Coordinates of C-alpha atoms in Angstrom, one line a residue:
M1 CA 221.9 75.8 80.6
K2 CA 222.0 72.9 83.0
K3 CA 220.9 75.3 85.8
I4 CA 218.0 76.6 83.7
T5 CA 217.0 73.0 82.9
L6 CA 217.1 72.0 86.6
I7 CA 215.1 75.0 87.6
F8 CA 212.5 74.2 84.9
V9 CA 212.3 70.6 86.0
L10 CA 211.9 71.6 89.7
L11 CA 209.2 74.1 88.7
V12 CA 207.2 71.5 86.7
A13 CA 207.5 69.0 89.6
S14 CA 206.3 71.6 92.1
I15 CA 203.3 72.4 90.0
G16 CA 202.6 68.7 89.7
F17 CA 202.8 68.2 93.4
A18 CA 200.6 71.2 94.0
Q19 CA 198.0 69.8 91.6
D20 CA 198.1 66.4 93.4
A21 CA 197.7 68.2 96.7
E22 CA 194.7 70.1 95.4
E23 CA 193.1 67.0 93.9
A24 CA 193.7 64.8 97.0
P25 CA 190.7 64.8 99.4
K26 CA 191.1 67.0 102.4
K27 CA 191.1 64.9 105.6
K28 CA 189.7 66.4 108.7
F29 CA 189.3 65.1 112.2
S30 CA 187.1 67.0 114.8
Y31 CA 185.6 66.3 118.1
E32 CA 183.1 67.8 120.5
G33 CA 181.1 66.7 123.5
S34 CA 179.6 67.6 126.8
V35 CA 179.2 66.6 130.5
D36 CA 176.3 67.3 132.7
A37 CA 175.1 66.8 136.3
Y38 CA 172.1 67.9 138.3
Y39 CA 170.3 68.2 141.6
R40 CA 166.6 67.2 141.8
T41 CA 164.0 67.2 144.6
N42 CA 160.3 66.7 144.8
L43 CA 158.3 69.7 146.0
T44 CA 155.0 67.9 146.7
A45 CA 156.4 64.6 147.8
T46 CA 159.1 63.0 149.8
D47 CA 162.4 62.1 148.1
T48 CA 162.6 58.8 150.0
I49 CA 160.1 57.1 147.6
A50 CA 161.5 56.5 144.1
Q51 CA 159.2 58.4 141.8
S52 CA 159.7 60.7 138.8
P53 CA 158.1 61.9 135.6
A54 CA 158.9 60.4 132.2
S55 CA 162.6 59.3 131.8
F56 CA 166.0 61.0 132.3
A57 CA 166.7 63.4 135.1
N58 CA 164.7 61.0 137.3
Q59 CA 167.0 60.6 140.3
T60 CA 166.7 62.7 143.4
G61 CA 169.5 64.5 145.3
F62 CA 172.8 65.1 143.4
A63 CA 173.0 63.0 140.3
L64 CA 175.0 62.4 137.1
G65 CA 173.7 63.0 133.6
M66 CA 176.2 61.7 131.1
A67 CA 179.5 62.4 129.4
N68 CA 179.3 62.6 125.7
F69 CA 182.3 62.4 123.3
I70 CA 181.7 62.8 119.5
G71 CA 184.5 62.2 117.1
S72 CA 184.1 62.7 113.3
Y73 CA 186.5 62.1 110.5
E74 CA 186.0 63.4 107.0
S75 CA 187.9 62.7 103.8
G76 CA 186.5 64.3 100.7
K77 CA 183.0 63.0 100.1
V78 CA 183.1 60.3 102.8
G79 CA 183.3 60.3 106.6
A80 CA 182.5 58.6 109.8
V81 CA 181.1 59.6 113.2
A82 CA 181.6 57.9 116.6
D83 CA 179.3 59.2 119.3
L84 CA 180.0 57.7 122.8
V85 CA 178.0 58.2 126.0
F86 CA 178.8 57.3 129.6
G87 CA 176.5 57.7 132.6
P88 CA 172.9 57.1 133.6
R89 CA 171.3 59.3 130.9
G90 CA 173.4 57.5 128.2
D91 CA 172.6 54.1 129.7
Q92 CA 168.8 54.7 129.4
A93 CA 169.2 55.9 125.8
V94 CA 171.4 53.2 124.2
G95 CA 170.6 50.0 126.1
S96 CA 172.9 47.3 127.2
D97 CA 173.5 45.6 123.8
V98 CA 175.4 48.7 122.6
L99 CA 176.6 50.1 125.9
Y100 CA 178.3 53.5 125.5
V101 CA 177.6 53.6 121.7
N102 CA 175.0 56.3 121.0
Q103 CA 175.8 56.7 117.3
L104 CA 178.3 55.0 115.0
Y105 CA 178.0 55.5 111.3
A106 CA 179.7 56.2 108.0
Y107 CA 178.4 58.5 105.3
W108 CA 178.9 59.3 101.7
N109 CA 178.0 62.6 100.1
V110 CA 177.1 61.1 96.7
S111 CA 176.4 64.6 95.4
E112 CA 175.7 68.1 96.7
K113 CA 172.1 67.0 97.2
T114 CA 172.3 63.3 98.2
T115 CA 173.9 61.7 101.3
L116 CA 173.9 58.1 102.3
T117 CA 174.3 57.1 105.9
F118 CA 175.0 53.5 107.1
G119 CA 175.2 52.4 110.8
R120 CA 173.6 53.5 114.0
F121 CA 172.1 57.0 114.1
N122 CA 169.7 58.9 116.4
T123 CA 166.0 58.9 115.5
F124 CA 164.5 61.4 113.1
L125 CA 161.2 61.5 115.1
G126 CA 160.4 64.0 117.8
Y127 CA 161.4 67.5 119.0
E128 CA 163.9 66.5 121.7
V129 CA 167.2 64.6 121.5
I130 CA 169.3 62.4 123.9
S131 CA 172.0 65.0 124.6
P132 CA 170.9 67.8 127.0
V133 CA 172.9 70.2 124.8
G134 CA 170.3 69.9 122.1
N135 CA 167.3 70.5 124.4
F136 CA 166.1 73.6 126.0
N137 CA 164.4 71.8 128.9
Y138 CA 166.6 69.5 130.9
S139 CA 164.0 66.9 131.8
T140 CA 162.4 65.2 128.8
S141 CA 158.8 64.9 127.6
Y142 CA 156.6 61.8 127.6
L143 CA 156.6 61.9 123.8
F144 CA 160.4 61.7 123.7
A145 CA 160.5 58.9 126.3
S146 CA 157.9 56.8 124.5
G147 CA 159.2 57.2 121.0
P148 CA 162.3 55.7 119.4
F149 CA 165.8 56.8 120.4
S150 CA 168.0 55.3 117.7
H151 CA 168.0 53.2 114.5
V152 CA 170.5 50.8 112.9
G153 CA 170.3 50.7 109.1
L154 CA 170.7 52.7 105.9
K155 CA 169.2 56.1 105.2
A156 CA 169.3 58.4 102.2
D157 CA 168.9 62.2 102.6
F158 CA 167.9 64.3 99.5
A159 CA 168.0 68.1 99.3
L160 CA 165.1 68.6 96.8
S161 CA 165.3 72.4 96.8
E162 CA 166.3 75.2 99.2
D163 CA 163.1 74.6 101.2
F164 CA 162.2 70.9 100.6
S165 CA 164.1 67.8 101.9
L166 CA 163.4 64.1 101.9
M167 CA 164.8 61.2 103.9
V168 CA 164.0 57.5 103.4
S169 CA 165.4 54.7 105.4
A170 CA 165.5 50.9 105.9
M171 CA 166.4 49.7 109.4
N172 CA 166.1 47.2 112.1
A173 CA 163.2 47.7 114.4
T174 CA 163.8 50.7 116.5
D175 CA 166.5 50.5 119.2
T176 CA 167.5 47.0 118.0
N177 CA 171.2 46.5 117.3
N178 CA 171.1 42.7 116.9
N179 CA 168.3 41.7 114.6
T180 CA 167.5 38.1 115.5
T181 CA 163.9 38.1 114.3
G182 CA 164.2 39.2 110.7
D183 CA 161.8 42.1 111.3
Y184 CA 162.7 45.4 109.7
A185 CA 161.4 48.9 109.8
F186 CA 161.0 51.7 107.3
G187 CA 161.1 55.4 107.8
A188 CA 160.6 58.6 105.9
Q189 CA 160.8 62.3 106.6
L190 CA 159.5 65.2 104.4
G191 CA 160.8 68.6 105.4
Y192 CA 159.8 72.1 104.4
S193 CA 161.4 75.2 105.8
D194 CA 162.3 73.5 109.1
Q195 CA 158.9 71.8 109.5
Y196 CA 159.1 68.0 109.3
L197 CA 156.6 65.2 108.8
N198 CA 158.0 61.9 110.0
V199 CA 156.7 58.3 109.5
Y200 CA 158.1 55.1 111.1
Y201 CA 156.7 51.7 110.5
D202 CA 157.6 48.2 111.6
S203 CA 155.6 45.0 111.5
G204 CA 154.5 45.4 115.1
V205 CA 157.6 43.9 116.7
V206 CA 158.2 47.2 118.6
L207 CA 156.2 50.3 117.7
G208 CA 154.1 49.4 114.7
L209 CA 153.2 52.8 113.1
E210 CA 154.2 56.2 114.4
I211 CA 153.4 59.5 112.7
D212 CA 155.2 62.6 114.0
F213 CA 155.3 66.3 113.3
T214 CA 158.2 68.4 114.5
G215 CA 158.8 72.1 113.7
G216 CA 158.7 75.6 114.9
F217 CA 159.0 79.2 113.9
D218 CA 160.2 82.6 115.2
V219 CA 157.3 84.6 116.7
S220 CA 159.6 87.6 117.0
D221 CA 163.3 88.4 117.2
D222 CA 163.3 87.3 120.8
M223 CA 160.7 84.5 120.9
F224 CA 160.6 81.1 119.3
L225 CA 157.8 78.5 119.4
G226 CA 158.6 74.8 118.9
I227 CA 155.9 72.2 118.1
N228 CA 155.7 68.4 118.4
A229 CA 152.8 66.1 117.8
A230 CA 152.7 62.3 117.5
Y231 CA 150.4 59.3 117.1
Q232 CA 151.6 55.7 117.6
D233 CA 149.6 52.5 117.1
N234 CA 150.5 48.9 117.4
D235 CA 147.6 46.5 116.8
G236 CA 145.1 49.0 118.2
A237 CA 147.0 50.3 121.2
G238 CA 149.5 53.0 121.6
F239 CA 149.9 56.7 122.5
Y240 CA 149.3 60.1 121.2
G241 CA 150.1 63.6 122.3
A242 CA 151.3 67.1 121.5
A243 CA 153.7 69.6 123.1
L244 CA 154.4 73.3 122.6
Y245 CA 157.9 74.9 123.4
P246 CA 157.8 78.7 123.7
Q247 CA 161.2 80.1 124.3
Y248 CA 162.0 83.7 125.1
T249 CA 165.5 85.3 125.0
L250 CA 165.8 88.0 127.8
S251 CA 169.5 88.7 127.2
D252 CA 172.6 87.4 125.6
D253 CA 173.2 85.1 128.6
F254 CA 169.7 84.3 129.9
S255 CA 166.5 82.9 128.4
L256 CA 163.3 81.2 129.5
G257 CA 161.6 78.2 128.0
L258 CA 158.3 76.5 128.7
R259 CA 157.1 73.1 127.7
G260 CA 153.4 72.3 127.8
E261 CA 152.5 68.7 126.9
Y262 CA 149.5 66.5 126.7
F263 CA 150.2 62.8 126.5
A264 CA 147.6 59.9 126.5
M265 CA 147.4 56.2 125.9
H266 CA 144.8 54.6 123.6
G267 CA 143.4 51.1 123.1
E268 CA 140.8 49.0 124.7
G269 CA 139.3 50.1 128.0
D270 CA 137.9 53.3 129.5
D271 CA 140.4 54.1 132.1
L272 CA 143.6 54.5 130.1
P273 CA 145.9 57.1 131.6
S274 CA 146.6 60.6 130.3
V275 CA 148.9 63.2 131.6
F276 CA 149.4 67.0 131.3
D277 CA 152.8 68.4 132.3
V278 CA 154.2 71.9 132.4
T279 CA 158.0 72.5 132.6
L280 CA 159.5 76.0 133.1
T281 CA 163.2 76.1 132.5
G282 CA 165.8 79.0 132.8
S283 CA 169.0 78.9 130.8
Y284 CA 172.0 80.9 132.0
T285 CA 175.2 80.7 130.0
V286 CA 178.7 81.4 131.3
D287 CA 181.2 80.8 128.4
D288 CA 180.8 77.1 127.7
L289 CA 178.9 76.3 130.8
T290 CA 175.0 76.4 131.0
I291 CA 173.1 76.5 134.3
K292 CA 169.5 75.4 134.0
P293 CA 167.1 75.7 136.9
E294 CA 163.8 74.0 136.2
V295 CA 160.3 73.6 137.8
R296 CA 158.0 70.8 136.5
F297 CA 154.4 69.9 137.3
D298 CA 152.9 66.6 136.2
S299 CA 149.2 65.7 136.5
W300 CA 147.7 62.3 135.6
S301 CA 144.1 61.5 135.1
D302 CA 142.5 58.1 136.0
N303 CA 145.8 57.0 137.6
T304 CA 147.8 57.5 140.7
P305 CA 151.5 57.0 139.8
F306 CA 152.9 59.3 142.5
Y307 CA 152.9 59.6 146.3
D308 CA 152.6 62.8 148.4
N309 CA 154.6 63.8 151.6
D310 CA 152.4 61.5 153.7
G311 CA 153.2 58.5 151.4
L312 CA 149.6 58.4 150.0
P313 CA 148.9 57.9 146.3
T314 CA 148.3 61.0 144.3
E315 CA 147.9 61.9 140.7
S316 CA 150.2 64.9 140.6
L317 CA 153.8 65.7 141.3
A318 CA 155.8 69.0 141.4
S319 CA 159.6 68.8 141.3
F320 CA 162.6 71.1 141.0
L321 CA 166.0 70.6 139.6
V322 CA 169.1 72.6 138.6
A323 CA 171.5 71.2 136.0
A324 CA 175.0 72.2 134.9
I325 CA 175.9 71.4 131.3
Y326 CA 179.4 71.9 130.0
K327 CA 180.0 71.8 126.2
F328 CA 183.4 71.5 124.6

């Protein structure tokens, strides 16, 4: 009888422990990241004069991109993400006040359809991102270089239906980690079937107002077309532009992507610059390593930001680079 009682007690205890284990939130730690480097040279100009289009990938010769380490921890409905960057590309993106910290935030899945995020997170505007892993072209567009990179604040994401989504946010002015002015920014994003209308507004301390559309669709099984358009105004001056990103898959290992972009400044004056740039990028994948050869041509109007092989001012620049990106 004592043996039967002991077995029953142990059985009940084991069931109780099993229930506690099932009810306890599952804790999960994961990490990922990348490293990248490249070689770049100007085709229509000397490499001895510092000149490059837009931002990122703007050094000549052999150069470093960045190392990116992303750690995430999830426990039930809550979690946190630490995204650290090291290297020239990361330095340009995050700024000196939060050196190495690309993103650092905590989140709470309030329900299946609502998530709150608090901390520093990358911008919701634009087609391109800071990490080269998330972009088809290695060099970046003028729209990306001119818009915000990151925000510090609170955002709420709502899954309204299978197709519709909504995000609203209250933040410091863009790319501002230490708010010493008392100026804040507000953002919103309305999404429908992977098409997103984005709005950012601050009181004029950084960007003022920016309206951005980002999206794309499958033209065929092998071809995708990405789209980005933006308009920014701060007290009557700013920029606007649009870019198309056709991408074609030739095989499981190789694909081609083209970026055609028009970017212009607006405001007072008749000689404000504009630029048209075309970038053709190949993407060849070997396991976790991606090799990207790229040819880029930039042509400015009413401006001479570049120099040719004779050291004379010119409105256009052609360049070539090849990048190696390893993702883990």
